[in-house]
Amino acid sequence: MIDKIYCVDVQPDMEGKRVKLAGWVYRKREVGKKVFIVLRDSTGIVQAIFKKELSEDAYEKAKKAGIESSVIIEGTVRADPRAPTGVEIQADRIEIVQNVDFFPITKDASEEFLLDVRHLHLHSPKVAAIMKVKATMMQAAREWLLQDGWYEVFPPILVTGAVEGGATLFKLKYFDRTAYLSQSAQLYLEAAIFGLEKVWSLTPSFRAEKSRTRRHLTEFWHLELEAAWMDLWDIMKVEEELVSYMVQRTLELRRSEIETFRKDLTTLKNAVPPFPRVSYDEAIDILQSKGVEIEWGEDMGADEERILTQEFEAPFFVYGYPKGIKAFYMKEDPEDPRKVLAADMLAPEGYGEIIGGSQREDDYNKLVQRILEEGMKPEDYGWYLDLRKYGSVPHSGFGLGLERLVAWVLKLDHVRWATLFPRTPSRLYP
Ligand SMILES: NC(=O)C[C@H]([NH3+])C(=O)NS(=O)(=O)OC[C@H]1O[C@@H](n2cnc3c(N)ncnc32)[C@H](O)[C@@H]1O
Ligand SMILES: [Mg+2]
């Protein structure tokens, strides 16, 4: 690796110091016999000025360098309040690693074009900022999970059955058999708790969702936890502590990146336990009182959730959903057989569901009954049912959609901007 420093390292107190940097030409302008290049690297930008009288060779080369050309620049640091970062480099040497005559992304590029050339869009400092925030959120999650005694496990992605309904399975040929891409690692995490008790995984999950909404991808990153001996209320506490730590830690480490996307940090700062909790019944009452046509027993979609989130200035829980709109594995509420012990966490500001979680049915016969009620075949879930035969325990877990969390934190208008190469029904390339 070349002996260089980063843009962020160039400070006014380095006046007179000779430095070498490598990066890409972010901005360029010529004034008289001077060329100003704003160099970009992964840490930020710094301006370099090329004066003909200082080095005619470097000046002539700098004139030729196109936007997003990869370059290595050397020169002397000079404090200058007029420069973008209050300091600039009096450059006397430039190596053009690869010149770019025309970089296809221009200021007026459409969103669809940016997605068509997503592999080039990743040059963008704004895109890099989103990815830094996403990385920091997972760094925070790992910090919290480690200190709270959770084991990371690595479940399979090639599976034989549905977790969240057969309609959104991606099917593939597996030698002479049929396999599917995992919708959720949950069932495998449930097996892992018999040895590790508290487990988590971060995996890609796949949903053949035809719905083209701003919060659905066909491939998304899924942070899932599962714990033995925990009931719904226990796992909700885990969820709010984890999400709170992820948000507050990311605010601490990535505040400048976050502030390039949102000025008002109130709802992020409000993400501290205990998060508000409303029952599904109360949520239906709120929606009906606001004129939404929804009856008890119906699911809340993105529109209903968006309206409900207007009532809150922090992430909040909705719990106690009707059995009919929830998955087969969820435990029936012993106090109301119409309901299941399930809770979603919704993000405010219109973002809605970021977490789906529940207490699982731990009784063998009841689970068989639920599988049959859902029109599925118990024989397709043989190993999963075994978990209820050999030392079954009360247990609960949840899945957090990482892109949805990042979209809320940065107030992105679509989850697709929160992932490196978004996958949607119409987008599989690049
Ligand atoms: N271990 C578990 O208990 C997880 C459980 N089996 C599960 O998959 N629940 S979920 O379908 O609500 O999905 C969980 C979260 O996963 C996210 N999710 C779910 N589906 C998507 C799509 N299509 N795109 C982006 N994000 C998605 C969203 O935040 C959901 O709240
Ligand atoms: Mg859900």
Coordinates of C-alpha atoms and ligand atoms in Angstrom, one line a residue:
M1 CA 0.0 0.0 0.0
I2 CA 1.3 3.5 -0.8
D3 CA 2.6 5.6 2.1
K4 CA -0.2 8.2 2.2
I5 CA -2.5 9.9 4.6
Y6 CA -6.2 10.5 4.4
C7 CA -8.1 13.7 3.6
V8 CA -9.4 13.8 7.2
D9 CA -5.8 13.8 8.4
V10 CA -4.9 17.1 6.7
Q11 CA -5.3 19.8 9.4
P12 CA -4.3 23.5 9.6
D13 CA -1.7 22.7 12.3
M14 CA 0.2 20.8 9.6
E15 CA 1.2 24.0 7.9
G16 CA 4.4 23.5 5.8
K17 CA 4.3 19.7 6.1
R18 CA 4.7 17.7 2.9
V19 CA 2.0 15.1 2.4
K20 CA 0.9 12.5 -0.1
L21 CA -2.8 11.5 -0.7
A22 CA -4.6 9.2 -3.0
G23 CA -8.3 9.4 -4.0
W24 CA -10.6 10.5 -6.8
V25 CA -11.2 13.9 -8.4
Y26 CA -14.4 15.1 -6.8
R27 CA -14.6 18.7 -8.0
K28 CA -12.3 20.7 -10.3
R29 CA -12.1 24.3 -11.5
E30 CA -9.5 26.4 -13.3
V31 CA -8.8 30.0 -12.4
G32 CA -6.2 31.8 -14.5
K33 CA -2.9 29.8 -14.2
K34 CA -4.3 27.7 -11.3
V35 CA -6.2 24.4 -11.1
F36 CA -8.2 23.6 -8.0
I37 CA -8.9 20.0 -7.5
V38 CA -11.1 18.8 -4.6
L39 CA -9.8 15.3 -3.8
R40 CA -12.2 12.7 -2.3
D41 CA -11.3 9.6 -0.3
S42 CA -13.3 7.4 2.1
T43 CA -12.8 10.0 4.9
G44 CA -13.9 13.2 3.2
I45 CA -12.4 15.8 0.9
V46 CA -9.5 18.2 0.8
Q47 CA -8.6 20.9 -1.8
A48 CA -5.3 20.8 -3.8
I49 CA -4.2 23.8 -5.7
F50 CA -1.9 23.4 -8.8
K51 CA 0.0 26.6 -9.7
K52 CA 1.8 26.8 -13.0
E53 CA 4.7 28.6 -11.5
L54 CA 5.1 26.0 -8.8
S55 CA 5.2 23.0 -11.2
E56 CA 4.2 23.3 -14.8
D57 CA 4.2 19.5 -15.2
A58 CA 1.8 19.0 -12.3
Y59 CA -0.3 22.0 -13.5
E60 CA -0.7 20.6 -17.1
K61 CA -1.6 17.1 -15.7
A62 CA -4.1 18.5 -13.3
K63 CA -5.7 20.4 -16.2
K64 CA -6.3 17.0 -17.9
A65 CA -7.7 15.1 -14.9
G66 CA -11.5 14.4 -15.3
I67 CA -14.1 14.1 -12.6
E68 CA -13.7 10.8 -10.7
S69 CA -10.2 10.1 -12.1
S70 CA -8.1 8.2 -9.6
V71 CA -5.1 10.2 -8.6
I72 CA -2.1 10.5 -6.2
I73 CA -1.3 14.0 -5.1
E74 CA 1.8 15.4 -3.3
G75 CA 2.4 18.8 -1.9
T76 CA 2.7 21.1 1.1
V77 CA -0.1 21.8 3.6
R78 CA -1.2 25.4 3.9
A79 CA -4.0 26.7 6.1
D80 CA -6.5 28.7 4.1
P81 CA -10.0 29.6 5.5
R82 CA -11.3 29.9 1.9
A83 CA -10.7 26.2 1.2
P84 CA -13.7 23.8 1.8
T85 CA -12.0 22.3 4.9
G86 CA -10.0 25.4 6.0
V87 CA -6.8 23.8 4.7
E88 CA -5.4 23.0 1.3
I89 CA -2.4 21.4 -0.4
Q90 CA 0.0 23.4 -2.5
A91 CA 0.4 20.5 -5.0
D92 CA 3.6 20.1 -7.0
R93 CA 3.1 16.5 -8.1
I94 CA 0.1 14.5 -9.4
E95 CA 0.0 10.9 -10.8
I96 CA -3.1 10.2 -12.7
V97 CA -3.8 6.5 -12.0
Q98 CA -6.7 6.3 -14.3
N99 CA -8.1 9.3 -16.1
V100 CA -11.9 9.5 -16.6
D101 CA -12.9 11.6 -19.6
F102 CA -16.7 11.5 -18.7
F103 CA -18.2 10.1 -15.5
P104 CA -21.8 9.1 -16.4
I105 CA -23.4 10.3 -13.2
T106 CA -24.3 13.9 -13.5
K107 CA -26.2 16.2 -11.1
D108 CA -29.5 15.7 -12.9
A109 CA -29.3 11.9 -12.9
S110 CA -32.7 10.2 -12.3
E111 CA -33.2 7.7 -9.5
E112 CA -33.7 4.9 -12.0
F113 CA -30.5 5.8 -13.7
L114 CA -28.6 5.9 -10.4
L115 CA -29.9 2.4 -9.8
D116 CA -28.9 1.3 -13.3
V117 CA -25.4 2.4 -12.6
R118 CA -25.4 1.6 -8.8
H119 CA -21.9 0.2 -9.2
L120 CA -20.7 3.7 -10.1
H121 CA -23.2 5.4 -7.7
L122 CA -21.1 3.9 -4.9
H123 CA -18.5 6.6 -5.6
S124 CA -20.9 9.1 -4.0
P125 CA -20.0 10.4 -0.6
K126 CA -23.7 10.4 0.3
V127 CA -24.0 6.7 -0.5
A128 CA -20.8 6.1 1.4
A129 CA -22.3 7.9 4.4
I130 CA -25.4 5.6 4.3
M131 CA -23.1 2.6 4.3
K132 CA -21.0 4.0 7.1
V133 CA -24.2 4.4 9.2
K134 CA -25.4 0.9 8.4
A135 CA -22.0 -0.5 9.3
T136 CA -21.9 1.4 12.6
M137 CA -25.4 0.2 13.5
M138 CA -24.2 -3.3 13.1
Q139 CA -21.0 -2.5 15.0
A140 CA -23.3 -1.2 17.8
A141 CA -25.5 -4.3 17.6
R142 CA -22.5 -6.6 18.0
E143 CA -21.2 -4.6 20.9
W144 CA -24.5 -4.9 22.7
L145 CA -25.1 -8.6 21.9
L146 CA -21.6 -9.5 23.1
Q147 CA -22.0 -7.7 26.4
D148 CA -25.5 -9.1 26.9
G149 CA -24.3 -12.7 26.4
W150 CA -25.7 -13.6 23.0
Y151 CA -24.0 -16.1 20.7
E152 CA -23.7 -15.4 17.0
V153 CA -24.7 -18.4 14.9
F154 CA -24.6 -19.0 11.1
P155 CA -27.8 -20.6 9.9
P156 CA -28.4 -22.1 6.4
I157 CA -29.8 -20.0 3.5
L158 CA -30.8 -23.1 1.5
V159 CA -33.9 -24.4 3.2
T160 CA -36.8 -26.7 2.5
G161 CA -39.8 -24.7 3.8
A162 CA -41.6 -21.4 4.5
V163 CA -41.4 -19.5 7.7
E164 CA -43.5 -16.5 6.6
G165 CA -45.9 -18.0 4.1
G166 CA -45.3 -19.9 0.9
A167 CA -46.4 -17.1 -1.4
T168 CA -43.1 -15.3 -1.0
L169 CA -40.6 -18.2 -1.4
F170 CA -37.9 -18.1 -4.0
K171 CA -37.7 -21.7 -5.3
L172 CA -34.5 -23.2 -6.8
K173 CA -33.4 -26.6 -8.1
Y174 CA -31.2 -28.4 -5.5
F175 CA -29.7 -31.3 -7.4
D176 CA -32.7 -33.6 -7.8
R177 CA -34.7 -31.8 -5.1
T178 CA -36.4 -28.5 -4.6
A179 CA -35.0 -25.9 -2.2
Y180 CA -35.9 -22.3 -1.3
L181 CA -34.0 -19.2 -0.3
S182 CA -34.4 -18.5 3.4
Q183 CA -37.2 -16.0 4.4
S184 CA -35.9 -16.0 8.0
A185 CA -33.4 -17.9 10.0
Q186 CA -35.9 -18.2 12.9
L187 CA -36.6 -21.9 12.8
Y188 CA -32.9 -22.7 12.9
L189 CA -32.3 -20.2 15.7
E190 CA -35.0 -22.0 17.6
A191 CA -33.0 -25.2 17.3
A192 CA -29.8 -23.5 18.4
I193 CA -31.3 -22.3 21.8
F194 CA -31.2 -25.8 23.2
G195 CA -27.4 -25.6 23.4
L196 CA -26.7 -21.8 23.4
E197 CA -29.9 -20.4 25.0
K198 CA -29.4 -16.9 23.5
V199 CA -28.5 -16.7 19.8
W200 CA -28.5 -14.2 17.0
S201 CA -27.7 -14.1 13.3
L202 CA -27.3 -11.6 10.5
T203 CA -28.3 -13.2 7.2
P204 CA -29.8 -12.1 3.9
S205 CA -33.5 -13.0 3.9
F206 CA -35.4 -13.4 0.6
R207 CA -39.0 -12.6 -0.1
A208 CA -40.6 -12.9 -3.5
E209 CA -42.7 -9.9 -2.6
K210 CA -44.5 -8.5 -5.6
S211 CA -45.5 -5.4 -3.6
R212 CA -43.6 -2.4 -4.9
T213 CA -43.5 -0.3 -1.8
R214 CA -40.8 1.9 -0.3
R215 CA -40.1 -0.6 2.4
H216 CA -39.9 -3.9 0.6
L217 CA -36.9 -5.5 -1.0
T218 CA -36.7 -9.1 -2.3
E219 CA -33.4 -9.5 -0.5
F220 CA -32.7 -7.8 2.8
W221 CA -30.4 -8.0 5.7
H222 CA -32.1 -9.6 8.7
L223 CA -30.9 -9.4 12.2
E224 CA -32.6 -12.1 14.2
L225 CA -32.5 -13.1 17.9
E226 CA -33.9 -16.1 19.7
A227 CA -33.9 -16.9 23.4
A228 CA -34.9 -19.8 25.6
W229 CA -37.0 -19.1 28.7
M230 CA -38.1 -15.7 27.5
D231 CA -41.7 -14.7 26.9
L232 CA -43.1 -12.0 24.7
W233 CA -42.6 -9.3 27.3
D234 CA -39.0 -10.3 28.0
I235 CA -38.1 -10.3 24.3
M236 CA -39.7 -6.9 23.8
K237 CA -37.4 -5.5 26.5
V238 CA -34.4 -7.0 24.6
E239 CA -35.7 -5.4 21.4
E240 CA -35.9 -1.9 22.9
E241 CA -32.6 -2.2 24.6
L242 CA -30.9 -3.4 21.4
V243 CA -32.5 -0.8 19.1
S244 CA -31.8 2.0 21.6
Y245 CA -28.2 1.1 21.9
M246 CA -27.9 0.8 18.1
V247 CA -29.4 4.2 17.6
Q248 CA -27.7 6.1 20.4
R249 CA -24.3 4.6 19.6
T250 CA -24.7 5.5 16.0
L251 CA -25.7 9.0 16.9
E252 CA -22.5 9.2 18.9
L253 CA -20.2 7.8 16.2
R254 CA -21.9 9.0 13.0
R255 CA -23.7 12.2 14.0
S256 CA -22.2 14.2 11.0
E257 CA -23.3 11.5 8.5
I258 CA -26.8 11.4 10.1
E259 CA -27.1 15.2 10.0
T260 CA -26.5 15.3 6.3
F261 CA -29.8 13.4 6.0
R262 CA -31.9 14.8 8.8
K263 CA -31.6 17.9 10.9
D264 CA -34.2 17.0 13.5
L265 CA -32.8 14.2 15.7
T266 CA -35.7 14.3 18.2
T267 CA -37.2 10.9 17.4
L268 CA -33.7 9.3 17.4
K269 CA -32.9 10.8 20.8
N270 CA -36.3 9.6 22.0
A271 CA -35.4 6.0 21.2
V272 CA -34.6 5.0 24.8
P273 CA -36.4 2.4 26.9
P274 CA -39.2 1.9 27.7
F275 CA -40.6 2.3 24.2
P276 CA -44.4 3.0 24.2
R277 CA -46.6 0.0 24.0
V278 CA -50.1 -0.1 22.4
S279 CA -52.3 -3.2 22.0
Y280 CA -53.6 -4.1 18.6
D281 CA -57.1 -3.3 19.9
E282 CA -55.9 0.2 20.9
A283 CA -54.2 0.6 17.5
I284 CA -57.5 -0.2 15.7
D285 CA -59.4 2.3 17.9
I286 CA -56.8 5.0 17.1
L287 CA -57.0 4.3 13.4
Q288 CA -60.8 4.3 13.4
S289 CA -60.9 7.5 15.4
K290 CA -58.8 9.0 12.6
G291 CA -61.3 7.9 10.0
V292 CA -59.4 4.9 8.7
E293 CA -61.7 2.2 7.5
I294 CA -60.3 -0.8 9.3
E295 CA -62.1 -3.6 11.2
W296 CA -60.8 -5.6 14.1
G297 CA -59.0 -8.7 12.7
E298 CA -57.6 -7.0 9.7
D299 CA -53.9 -6.4 9.2
M300 CA -52.4 -3.0 9.2
G301 CA -50.6 -2.2 6.0
A302 CA -48.0 0.5 5.3
D303 CA -50.7 3.2 5.0
E304 CA -52.4 2.3 8.3
E305 CA -49.0 2.1 10.0
R306 CA -48.0 5.4 8.6
I307 CA -51.1 7.0 10.2
L308 CA -50.6 5.3 13.5
T309 CA -46.9 6.4 13.7
Q310 CA -48.2 10.0 13.7
E311 CA -49.2 9.4 17.3
F312 CA -45.7 8.7 18.4
E313 CA -42.3 10.5 18.6
A314 CA -40.3 7.4 19.2
P315 CA -40.2 3.7 18.1
F316 CA -43.2 1.9 19.7
F317 CA -44.7 -1.6 20.0
V318 CA -48.0 -2.9 18.8
Y319 CA -48.7 -6.2 20.6
G320 CA -51.5 -8.8 20.8
Y321 CA -52.4 -9.3 17.1
P322 CA -55.2 -11.5 15.9
K323 CA -54.2 -15.0 15.2
G324 CA -55.7 -14.9 11.7
I325 CA -53.1 -12.4 10.4
K326 CA -50.0 -13.9 12.0
A327 CA -47.7 -16.8 11.4
F328 CA -48.3 -20.4 12.4
Y329 CA -45.4 -20.6 14.9
M330 CA -46.8 -17.8 17.1
K331 CA -48.1 -18.9 20.5
E332 CA -51.8 -18.4 21.1
D333 CA -52.6 -15.9 23.9
P334 CA -53.8 -18.0 26.8
E335 CA -56.0 -15.1 27.9
D336 CA -57.6 -14.6 24.5
P337 CA -57.5 -17.5 21.9
R338 CA -58.4 -15.0 19.2
K339 CA -54.9 -13.5 19.6
V340 CA -51.2 -14.5 19.5
L341 CA -48.3 -13.4 21.7
A342 CA -46.8 -11.3 18.9
A343 CA -45.4 -7.7 18.9
D344 CA -44.1 -5.5 16.1
M345 CA -41.9 -2.5 16.6
L346 CA -42.8 0.4 14.5
A347 CA -40.6 3.4 13.7
P348 CA -42.1 6.9 13.9
E349 CA -42.3 9.5 11.1
G350 CA -44.2 7.2 8.8
Y351 CA -41.7 4.4 8.6
G352 CA -43.8 1.7 10.4
E353 CA -42.7 -1.9 11.0
I354 CA -39.0 -2.4 11.6
I355 CA -39.2 -5.5 13.8
G356 CA -41.5 -8.6 13.8
G357 CA -41.4 -10.8 16.9
S358 CA -43.3 -13.2 19.0
Q359 CA -43.3 -15.9 21.6
R360 CA -43.3 -19.3 19.8
E361 CA -45.7 -22.2 20.3
D362 CA -43.7 -24.6 22.4
D363 CA -46.4 -27.3 22.7
Y364 CA -46.1 -30.1 20.1
N365 CA -49.8 -30.8 19.6
K366 CA -50.8 -27.1 19.5
L367 CA -48.1 -26.5 16.9
V368 CA -49.3 -29.4 14.8
Q369 CA -52.8 -27.9 15.0
R370 CA -51.6 -24.5 14.0
I371 CA -49.7 -25.9 11.0
L372 CA -52.8 -27.8 9.9
E373 CA -55.0 -24.7 10.5
E374 CA -52.7 -22.8 8.1
G375 CA -53.1 -25.4 5.4
M376 CA -49.5 -26.6 5.7
K377 CA -48.2 -30.2 6.2
P378 CA -46.7 -31.2 9.5
E379 CA -44.4 -33.6 7.7
D380 CA -42.8 -30.7 6.0
Y381 CA -41.8 -29.4 9.5
G382 CA -40.7 -32.7 11.0
W383 CA -37.4 -31.5 12.4
Y384 CA -39.0 -28.2 13.6
L385 CA -41.7 -30.2 15.5
D386 CA -39.0 -32.4 17.0
L387 CA -37.9 -29.3 18.9
R388 CA -41.2 -29.6 20.8
K389 CA -40.5 -33.3 21.7
Y390 CA -37.1 -33.2 23.3
G391 CA -37.0 -30.7 26.2
S392 CA -39.2 -28.0 24.8
V393 CA -39.1 -24.6 26.6
P394 CA -40.9 -21.3 26.4
H395 CA -39.0 -19.2 24.0
S396 CA -39.3 -16.0 21.9
G397 CA -37.5 -14.1 19.3
F398 CA -37.6 -11.4 16.6
G399 CA -36.3 -10.2 13.3
L400 CA -35.2 -6.7 12.6
G401 CA -34.9 -5.4 9.0
L402 CA -31.6 -3.6 8.9
E403 CA -32.5 -1.5 5.8
R404 CA -35.8 -0.4 7.4
L405 CA -34.0 0.7 10.5
V406 CA -31.4 2.6 8.5
A407 CA -34.1 4.1 6.3
W408 CA -35.8 5.5 9.4
V409 CA -32.6 6.8 11.0
L410 CA -31.6 8.6 7.9
K411 CA -35.2 9.4 6.7
L412 CA -34.5 7.8 3.3
D413 CA -37.5 7.7 1.0
H414 CA -37.0 4.0 0.1
V415 CA -35.2 1.1 1.7
R416 CA -33.4 0.5 -1.6
W417 CA -31.0 3.3 -0.8
A418 CA -30.0 1.5 2.4
T419 CA -28.4 -1.4 0.7
L420 CA -25.3 -1.7 -1.5
F421 CA -27.1 -3.4 -4.5
P422 CA -30.9 -3.3 -4.0
R423 CA -33.0 -6.2 -5.2
T424 CA -36.6 -5.6 -6.0
P425 CA -39.1 -7.3 -8.4
S426 CA -37.7 -5.2 -11.3
R427 CA -34.1 -4.9 -10.3
L428 CA -31.6 -7.8 -10.3
Y429 CA -28.7 -6.0 -12.1
P430 CA -26.0 -4.7 -11.4
Ligands
LIG1 N1 -36.9 -14.2 13.8 C1 -38.1 -13.7 13.6 O1 -39.0 -13.8 14.5 C2 -38.5 -13.0 12.3 C3 -39.7 -13.6 11.7 N2 -39.6 -15.0 11.3 C4 -40.0 -12.7 10.5 O2 -39.4 -12.9 9.4 N3 -40.8 -11.7 10.7 S1 -41.2 -10.6 9.5 O3 -41.7 -11.3 8.3 O4 -42.0 -9.6 10.1 O5 -39.8 -9.9 9.1 C5 -39.0 -9.3 10.2 C6 -38.6 -8.0 9.8 O6 -37.9 -8.1 8.5 C7 -38.1 -6.9 7.8 N4 -38.6 -7.3 6.5 C8 -39.5 -8.3 6.2 N5 -39.8 -8.4 4.9 C9 -39.0 -7.4 4.3 C10 -38.8 -7.0 3.0 N6 -39.5 -7.6 1.9 N7 -38.0 -6.0 2.7 C11 -37.3 -5.4 3.7 N8 -37.4 -5.7 5.0 C12 -38.3 -6.7 5.3 C13 -39.0 -6.0 8.5 O7 -38.3 -5.1 9.3 C14 -39.7 -7.0 9.4 O8 -40.2 -6.4 10.6
MG2 MG -43.8 -8.6 10.0

